[in-house]
Structure formats: structure tokens, C-alpha cells
mmCIF file of C-alpha atoms in Angstrom:
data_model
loop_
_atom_site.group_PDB
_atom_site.id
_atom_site.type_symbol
_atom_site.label_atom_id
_atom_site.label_comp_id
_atom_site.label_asym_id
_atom_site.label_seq_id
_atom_site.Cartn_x
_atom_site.Cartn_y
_atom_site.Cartn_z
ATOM 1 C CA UNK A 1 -17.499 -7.935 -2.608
ATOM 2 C CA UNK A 2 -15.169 -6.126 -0.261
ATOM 3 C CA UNK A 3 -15.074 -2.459 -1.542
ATOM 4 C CA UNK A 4 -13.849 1.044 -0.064
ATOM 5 C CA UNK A 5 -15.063 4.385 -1.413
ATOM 6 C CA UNK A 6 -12.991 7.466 -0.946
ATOM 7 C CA UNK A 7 -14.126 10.858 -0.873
ATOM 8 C CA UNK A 8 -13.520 13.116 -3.874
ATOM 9 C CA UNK A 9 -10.122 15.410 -4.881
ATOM 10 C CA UNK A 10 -9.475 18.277 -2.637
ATOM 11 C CA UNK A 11 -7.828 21.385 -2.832
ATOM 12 C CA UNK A 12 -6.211 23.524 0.119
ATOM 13 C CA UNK A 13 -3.884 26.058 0.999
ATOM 14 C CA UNK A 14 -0.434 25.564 2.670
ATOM 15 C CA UNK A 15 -1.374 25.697 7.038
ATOM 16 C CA UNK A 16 -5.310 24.154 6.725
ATOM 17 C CA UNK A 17 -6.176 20.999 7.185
ATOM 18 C CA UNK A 18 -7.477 18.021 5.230
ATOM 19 C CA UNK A 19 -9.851 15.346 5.951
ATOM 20 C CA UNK A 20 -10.178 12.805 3.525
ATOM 21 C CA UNK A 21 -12.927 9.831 4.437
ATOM 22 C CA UNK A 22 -12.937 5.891 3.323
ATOM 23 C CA UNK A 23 -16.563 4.039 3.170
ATOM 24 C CA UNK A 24 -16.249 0.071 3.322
ATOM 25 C CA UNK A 25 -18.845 -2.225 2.379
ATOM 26 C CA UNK A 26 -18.826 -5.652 1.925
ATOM 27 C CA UNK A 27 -17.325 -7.007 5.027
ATOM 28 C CA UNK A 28 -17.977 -6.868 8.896
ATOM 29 C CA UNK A 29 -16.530 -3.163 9.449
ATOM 30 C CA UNK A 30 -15.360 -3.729 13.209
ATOM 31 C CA UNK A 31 -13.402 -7.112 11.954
ATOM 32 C CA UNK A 32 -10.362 -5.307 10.039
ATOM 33 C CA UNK A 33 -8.013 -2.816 11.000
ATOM 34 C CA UNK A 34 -7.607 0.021 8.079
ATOM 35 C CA UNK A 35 -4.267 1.584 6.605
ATOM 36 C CA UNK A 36 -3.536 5.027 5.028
ATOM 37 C CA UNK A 37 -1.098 5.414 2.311
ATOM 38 C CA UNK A 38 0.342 8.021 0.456
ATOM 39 C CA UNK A 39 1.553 8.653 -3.383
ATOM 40 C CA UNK A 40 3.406 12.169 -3.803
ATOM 41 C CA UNK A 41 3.372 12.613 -7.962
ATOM 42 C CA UNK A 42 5.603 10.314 -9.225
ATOM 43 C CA UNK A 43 7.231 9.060 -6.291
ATOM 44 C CA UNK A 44 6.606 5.742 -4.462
ATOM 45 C CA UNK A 45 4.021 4.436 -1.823
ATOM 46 C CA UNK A 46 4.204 5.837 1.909
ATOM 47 C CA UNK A 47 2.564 4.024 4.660
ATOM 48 C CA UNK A 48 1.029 6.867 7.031
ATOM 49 C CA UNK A 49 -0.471 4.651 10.044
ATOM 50 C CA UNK A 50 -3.616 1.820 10.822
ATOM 51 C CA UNK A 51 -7.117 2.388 12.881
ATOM 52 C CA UNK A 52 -8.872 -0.347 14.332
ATOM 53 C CA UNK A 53 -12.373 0.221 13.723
ATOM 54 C CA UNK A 54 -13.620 -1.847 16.247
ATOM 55 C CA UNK A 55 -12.101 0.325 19.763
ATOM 56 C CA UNK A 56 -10.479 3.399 17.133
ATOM 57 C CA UNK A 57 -7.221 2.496 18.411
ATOM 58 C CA UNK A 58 -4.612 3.945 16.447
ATOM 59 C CA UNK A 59 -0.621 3.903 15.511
ATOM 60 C CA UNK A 60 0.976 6.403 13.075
ATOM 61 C CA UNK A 61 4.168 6.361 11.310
ATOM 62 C CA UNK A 62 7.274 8.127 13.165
ATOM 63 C CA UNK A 63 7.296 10.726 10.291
ATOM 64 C CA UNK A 64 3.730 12.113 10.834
ATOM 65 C CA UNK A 65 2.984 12.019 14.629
ATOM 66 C CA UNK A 66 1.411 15.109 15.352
ATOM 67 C CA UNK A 67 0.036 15.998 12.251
ATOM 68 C CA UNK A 68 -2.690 12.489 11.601
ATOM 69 C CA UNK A 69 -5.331 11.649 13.234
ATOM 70 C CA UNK A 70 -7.001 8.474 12.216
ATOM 71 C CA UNK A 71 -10.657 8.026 13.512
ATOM 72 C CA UNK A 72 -13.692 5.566 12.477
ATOM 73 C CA UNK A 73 -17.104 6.182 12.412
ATOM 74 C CA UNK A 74 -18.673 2.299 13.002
ATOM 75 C CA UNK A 75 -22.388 3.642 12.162
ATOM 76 C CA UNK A 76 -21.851 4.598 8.794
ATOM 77 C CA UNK A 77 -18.829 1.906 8.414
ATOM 78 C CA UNK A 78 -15.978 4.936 7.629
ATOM 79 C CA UNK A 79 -12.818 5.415 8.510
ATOM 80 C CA UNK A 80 -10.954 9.444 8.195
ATOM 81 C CA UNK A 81 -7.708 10.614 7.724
ATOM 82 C CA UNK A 82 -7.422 14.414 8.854
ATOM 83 C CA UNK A 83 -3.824 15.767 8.278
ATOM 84 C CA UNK A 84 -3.032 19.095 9.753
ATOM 85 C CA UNK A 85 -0.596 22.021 9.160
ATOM 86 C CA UNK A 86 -0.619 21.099 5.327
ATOM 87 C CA UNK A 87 2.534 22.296 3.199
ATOM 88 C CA UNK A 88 3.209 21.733 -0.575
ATOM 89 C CA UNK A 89 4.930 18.804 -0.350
ATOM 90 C CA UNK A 90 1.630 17.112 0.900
ATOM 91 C CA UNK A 91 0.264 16.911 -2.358
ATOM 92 C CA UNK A 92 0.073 13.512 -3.072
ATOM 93 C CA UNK A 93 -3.037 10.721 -3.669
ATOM 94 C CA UNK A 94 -3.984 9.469 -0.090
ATOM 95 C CA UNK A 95 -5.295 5.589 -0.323
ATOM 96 C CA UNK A 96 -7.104 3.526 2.662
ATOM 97 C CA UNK A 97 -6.505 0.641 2.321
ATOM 98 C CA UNK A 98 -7.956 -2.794 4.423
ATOM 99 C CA UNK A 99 -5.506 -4.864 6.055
ATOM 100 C CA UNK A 100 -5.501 -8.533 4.943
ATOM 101 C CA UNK A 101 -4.859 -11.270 6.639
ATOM 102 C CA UNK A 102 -3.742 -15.297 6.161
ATOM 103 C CA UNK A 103 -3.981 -17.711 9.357
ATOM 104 C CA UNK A 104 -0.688 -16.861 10.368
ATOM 105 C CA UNK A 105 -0.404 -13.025 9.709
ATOM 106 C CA UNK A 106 -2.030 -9.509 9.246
ATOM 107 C CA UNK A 107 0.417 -7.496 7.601
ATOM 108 C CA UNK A 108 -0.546 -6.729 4.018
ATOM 109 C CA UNK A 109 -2.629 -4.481 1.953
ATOM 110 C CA UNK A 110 -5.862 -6.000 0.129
ATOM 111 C CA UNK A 111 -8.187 -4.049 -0.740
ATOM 112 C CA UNK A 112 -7.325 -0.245 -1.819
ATOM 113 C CA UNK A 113 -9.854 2.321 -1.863
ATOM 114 C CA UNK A 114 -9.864 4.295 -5.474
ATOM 115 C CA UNK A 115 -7.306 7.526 -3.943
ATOM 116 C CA UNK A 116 -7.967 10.719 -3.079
ATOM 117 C CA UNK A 117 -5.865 13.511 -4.524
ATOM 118 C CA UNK A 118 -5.011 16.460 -2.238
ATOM 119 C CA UNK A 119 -3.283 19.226 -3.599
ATOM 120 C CA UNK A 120 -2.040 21.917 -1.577
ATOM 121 C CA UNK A 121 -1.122 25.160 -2.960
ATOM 122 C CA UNK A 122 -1.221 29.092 -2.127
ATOM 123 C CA UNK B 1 14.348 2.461 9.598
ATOM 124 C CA UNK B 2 14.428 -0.875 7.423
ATOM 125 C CA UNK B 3 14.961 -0.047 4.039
ATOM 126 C CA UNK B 4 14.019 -2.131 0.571
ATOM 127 C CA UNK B 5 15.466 -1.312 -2.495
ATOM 128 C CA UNK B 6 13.874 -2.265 -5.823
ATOM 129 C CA UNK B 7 15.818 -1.538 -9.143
ATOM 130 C CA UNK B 8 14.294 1.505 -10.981
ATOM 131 C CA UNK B 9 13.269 -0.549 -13.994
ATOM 132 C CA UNK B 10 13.230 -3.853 -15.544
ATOM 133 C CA UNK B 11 12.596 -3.971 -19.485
ATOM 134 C CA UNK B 12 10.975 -7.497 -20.886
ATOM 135 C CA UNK B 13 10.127 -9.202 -24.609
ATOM 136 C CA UNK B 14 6.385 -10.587 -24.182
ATOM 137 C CA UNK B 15 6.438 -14.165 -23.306
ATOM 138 C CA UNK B 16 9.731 -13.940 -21.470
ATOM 139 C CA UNK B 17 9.977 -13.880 -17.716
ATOM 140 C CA UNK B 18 10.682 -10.934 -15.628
ATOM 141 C CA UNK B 19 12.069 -10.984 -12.270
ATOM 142 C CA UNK B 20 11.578 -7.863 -9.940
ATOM 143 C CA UNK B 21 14.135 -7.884 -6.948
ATOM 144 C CA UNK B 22 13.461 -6.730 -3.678
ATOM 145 C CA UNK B 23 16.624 -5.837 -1.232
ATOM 146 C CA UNK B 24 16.621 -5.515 2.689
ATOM 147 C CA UNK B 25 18.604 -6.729 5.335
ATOM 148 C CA UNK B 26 17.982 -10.277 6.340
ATOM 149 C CA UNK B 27 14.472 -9.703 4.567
ATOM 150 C CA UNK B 28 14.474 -13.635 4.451
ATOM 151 C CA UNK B 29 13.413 -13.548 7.995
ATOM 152 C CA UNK B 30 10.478 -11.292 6.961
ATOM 153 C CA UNK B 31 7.170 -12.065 5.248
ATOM 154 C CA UNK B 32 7.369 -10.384 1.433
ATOM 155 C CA UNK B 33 4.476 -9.081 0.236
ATOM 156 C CA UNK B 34 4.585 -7.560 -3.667
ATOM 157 C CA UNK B 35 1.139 -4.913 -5.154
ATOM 158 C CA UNK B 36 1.174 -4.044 -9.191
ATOM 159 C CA UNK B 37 0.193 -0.941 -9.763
ATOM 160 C CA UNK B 38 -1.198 0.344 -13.100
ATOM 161 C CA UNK B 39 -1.202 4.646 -14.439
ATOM 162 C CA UNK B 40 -3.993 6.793 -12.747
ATOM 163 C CA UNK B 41 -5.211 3.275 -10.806
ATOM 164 C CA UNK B 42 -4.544 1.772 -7.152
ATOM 165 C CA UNK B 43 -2.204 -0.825 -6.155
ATOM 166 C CA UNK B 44 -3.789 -4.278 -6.274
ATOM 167 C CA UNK B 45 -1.747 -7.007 -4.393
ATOM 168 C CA UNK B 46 -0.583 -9.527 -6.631
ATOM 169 C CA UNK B 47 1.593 -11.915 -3.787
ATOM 170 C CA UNK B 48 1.166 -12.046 -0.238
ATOM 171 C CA UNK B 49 3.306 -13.748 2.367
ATOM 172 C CA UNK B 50 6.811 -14.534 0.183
ATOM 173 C CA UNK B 51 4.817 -16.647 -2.766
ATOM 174 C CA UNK B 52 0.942 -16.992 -2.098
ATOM 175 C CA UNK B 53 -1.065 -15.265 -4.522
ATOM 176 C CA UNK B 54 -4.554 -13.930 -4.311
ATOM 177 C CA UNK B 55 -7.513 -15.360 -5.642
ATOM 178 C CA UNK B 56 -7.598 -13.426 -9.348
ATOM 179 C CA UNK B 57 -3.988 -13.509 -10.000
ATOM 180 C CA UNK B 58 -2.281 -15.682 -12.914
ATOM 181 C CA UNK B 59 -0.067 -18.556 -11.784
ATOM 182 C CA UNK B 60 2.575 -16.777 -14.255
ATOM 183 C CA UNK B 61 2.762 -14.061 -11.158
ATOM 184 C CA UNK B 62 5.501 -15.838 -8.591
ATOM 185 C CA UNK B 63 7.571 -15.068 -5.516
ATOM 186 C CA UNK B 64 10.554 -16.173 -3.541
ATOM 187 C CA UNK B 65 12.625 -14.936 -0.491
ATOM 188 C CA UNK B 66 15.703 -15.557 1.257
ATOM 189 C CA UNK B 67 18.686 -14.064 3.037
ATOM 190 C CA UNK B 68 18.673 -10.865 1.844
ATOM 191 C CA UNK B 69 16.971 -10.583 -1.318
ATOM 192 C CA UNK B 70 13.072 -11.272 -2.187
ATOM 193 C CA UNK B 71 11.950 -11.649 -5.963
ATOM 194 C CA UNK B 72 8.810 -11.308 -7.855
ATOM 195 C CA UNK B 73 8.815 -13.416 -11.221
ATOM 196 C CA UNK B 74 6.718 -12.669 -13.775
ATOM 197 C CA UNK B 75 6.770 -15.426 -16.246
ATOM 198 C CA UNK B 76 5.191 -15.453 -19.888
ATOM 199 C CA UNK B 77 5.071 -11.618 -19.908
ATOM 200 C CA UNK B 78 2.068 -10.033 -21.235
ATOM 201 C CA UNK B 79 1.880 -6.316 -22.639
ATOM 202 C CA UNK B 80 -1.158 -5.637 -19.555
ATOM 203 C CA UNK B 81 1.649 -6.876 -17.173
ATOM 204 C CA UNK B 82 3.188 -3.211 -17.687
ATOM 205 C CA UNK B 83 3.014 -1.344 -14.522
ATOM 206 C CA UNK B 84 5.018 -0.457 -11.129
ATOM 207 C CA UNK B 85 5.776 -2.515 -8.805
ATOM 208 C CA UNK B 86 6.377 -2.440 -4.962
ATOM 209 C CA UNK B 87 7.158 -4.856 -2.503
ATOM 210 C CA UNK B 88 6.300 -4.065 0.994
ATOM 211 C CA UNK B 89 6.807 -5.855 4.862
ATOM 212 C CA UNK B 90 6.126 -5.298 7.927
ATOM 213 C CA UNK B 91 9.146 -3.810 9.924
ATOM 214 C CA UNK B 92 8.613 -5.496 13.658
ATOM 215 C CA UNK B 93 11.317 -3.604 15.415
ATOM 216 C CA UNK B 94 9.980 -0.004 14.419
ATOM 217 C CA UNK B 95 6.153 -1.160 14.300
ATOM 218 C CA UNK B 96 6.198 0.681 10.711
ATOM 219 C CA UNK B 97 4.776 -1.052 7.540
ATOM 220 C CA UNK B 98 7.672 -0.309 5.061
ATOM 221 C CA UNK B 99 7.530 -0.035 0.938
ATOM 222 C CA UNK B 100 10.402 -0.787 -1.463
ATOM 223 C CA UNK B 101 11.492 1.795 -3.903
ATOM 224 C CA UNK B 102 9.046 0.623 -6.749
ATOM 225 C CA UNK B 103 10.376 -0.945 -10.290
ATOM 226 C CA UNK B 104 8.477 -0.011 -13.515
ATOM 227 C CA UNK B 105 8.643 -2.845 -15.746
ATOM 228 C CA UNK B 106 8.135 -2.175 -19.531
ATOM 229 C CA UNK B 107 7.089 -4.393 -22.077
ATOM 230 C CA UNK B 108 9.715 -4.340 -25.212
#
């Protein structure tokens, strides 16, 4: 079955950087594009951008250009998030998440990996 | 930006029927896509594309969409049907994938 493994909870200080990683098995790697979304502590979902594995193309969401990079690794079938310049209110649980698709369209969410918490504080 | 906005909460007796509501301008035009998410777990889609639901998911979990509402019906609530909910599309104009506000629905 189609899973993604996240790496484990992290902890950082307000101007490092984070890099969180997403391991997918149970599907040809190169054949979906991958999302990143983001959960600050009881607040709602935040979509952060999408890699294609296959060429590592990449588009990221108005609000963190600059900061994300999105990049793939196709050997070991992972996909990282790095975000940069890390202040407090980047604490949140960072998800990949596969993009699903029907005949028509490609615009959902199915599967999530398990989160990643990132806390950042001084 | 395209904005959806979900009522904060939606309270239900088991074995009645919620319905979630999803708000965005002319979101009828727009494919509707709804994820249940659970404490201290991941979202897990439960509709995709206005009404289609994922291998796995009861037939009690529903959706609809037109002009400028969508709506996620849960019918013969269950106590494990407690969670958040979020709808979610795909905004074409600003190449953004955008969430609604989330609605927690409790189980009386």
C-alpha cells in the first residue's frame, strides 16, 4: 500500500533552518507530484507548495517564496522540505502529502505522511 | 487569494445527519474536495472531486456543490465520526491549493 514516512520531531532556534524529509513506498516514486502542508497548534491546514519527483520541478505558495525549497531524492524515493530563516511562529506539524488524482483531475491530497513537528524556540 | 469559509463547529445526536458547509465565491465552478481529521492524527480524505468518495469511506460520508456553497453530509452520525473537518480546492487563477477554515463537529 501507498505509504509516506516522515522524519522525526525537531527542535530549532529562531534564524536556523529546518529540513524535514518524506520516504514513499508503495507506488512508482517519479509518477506523483508531492505536497507540503502545514498545521500551526490549533489552527487550520496551510498548503506550502508541490515537487515533481520525476524532473524536481517545483512551485511554492506566494507566502513562503524565498524561504522553501522543495527537492527529491529519486534513489532513495524522498522528497525534503528545508525552510529557512525560522521564527516562532513556524512551529507547526509539517505533512507531505501525495497528490491524487481521478481521470479528469490532480488536485487533491491522498495519502498524508504521519507529520513532523518543528518547534522553534530561543 | 480565494477564500473558503467553514463554520467553526457543528454539534450532532448519533444517528442524525450532519452537514458541514463550505463557502467561496462561485466555488460551484470548482472541484470540492473535503479530509477528516482526527486529535494527534493526519488528515485522511474522505470526498474527492464534489461527491466521489475513496475506497474505505462509508456511503453515510456525502458531498454536493453549487453556486457558492459546497457541503459535506454526514448521515447516521457515529461517535468515531468526531473530528475536524476541511474542505480544500484548487485555486486556478493564483496556482495555490487553498483550505477552508476547518469545522469541528461534536457528537452530542
Amino acid at each position: 500500500q501507498v505509504q509516506l514516512v516522515q522524519s522525526g520531531a525537531e527542535v530549532k532556534k529562531p534564524g536556523a533552518s529546518v529540513k524535514v524529509s518524506c520516504k514513499a513506498s508503495g507506488y512508482t516514486f517519479t509518477s506523483y507530484y508531492m505536497h507540503w502542508v502545514r498545521q500551526a497548534p490549533g489552527q487550520g491546514l496551510e498548503w506550502m507548495g508541490i515537487i515533481n519527483p520525476s524532473g524536481g520541478s517545483t512551485s511554492y505558495a506566494q507566502k513562503f517564496q524565498g524561504r522553501v525549497t522543495m527537492t527529491r531524492d529519486t534513489s532513495t524515493s524522498t522528497v525534503y522540505m528545508e525552510l529557512s530563516s525560522l521564527r516562532s511562529e513556524d512551529t507547526a506539524v509539517y505533512y507531505c502529502a501525495r497528490v491524487g488524482c481521478s481521470s479528469t483531475s490532480c488536485n487533491w491530497f491522498d495519502p498524508w505522511g504521519q507529520g513532523t513537528l518543528v518547534t522553534v524556540s530561543s | 487569494s480565494y477564500v473558503l469559509t467553514q463554520p467553526p463547529s457543528v454539534s450532532v445526536a448519533p444517528g442524525q445527519t450532519a452537514r458541514i458547509t463550505c463557502g467561496g465565491n462561485n466555488i460551484g465552478s470548482k472541484s470540492v474536495h473535503w479530509y477528516q481529521q482526527k486529535p494527534g492524527q493526519a488528515p485522511v480524505l474522505v470526498v474527492y472531486d464534489d461527491s466521489d468518495r475513496p475506497s474505505g469511506i462509508p456511503e453515510r460520508f456525502s458531498g454536493s456543490n453549487s453556486g457558492n456553497t459546497a457541503t459535506l453530509t454526514i448521515s447516521r452520525v457515529e461517535a468515531g465520526d468526531e473530528a475536524d473537518y476541511y474542505c480544500q480546492v484548487w485555486d486556478s487563477s493564483s496556482d495555490h491549493y487553498v483550505f477552508g477554515t476547518g469545522t469541528k463537529v461534536t457528537v452530542l
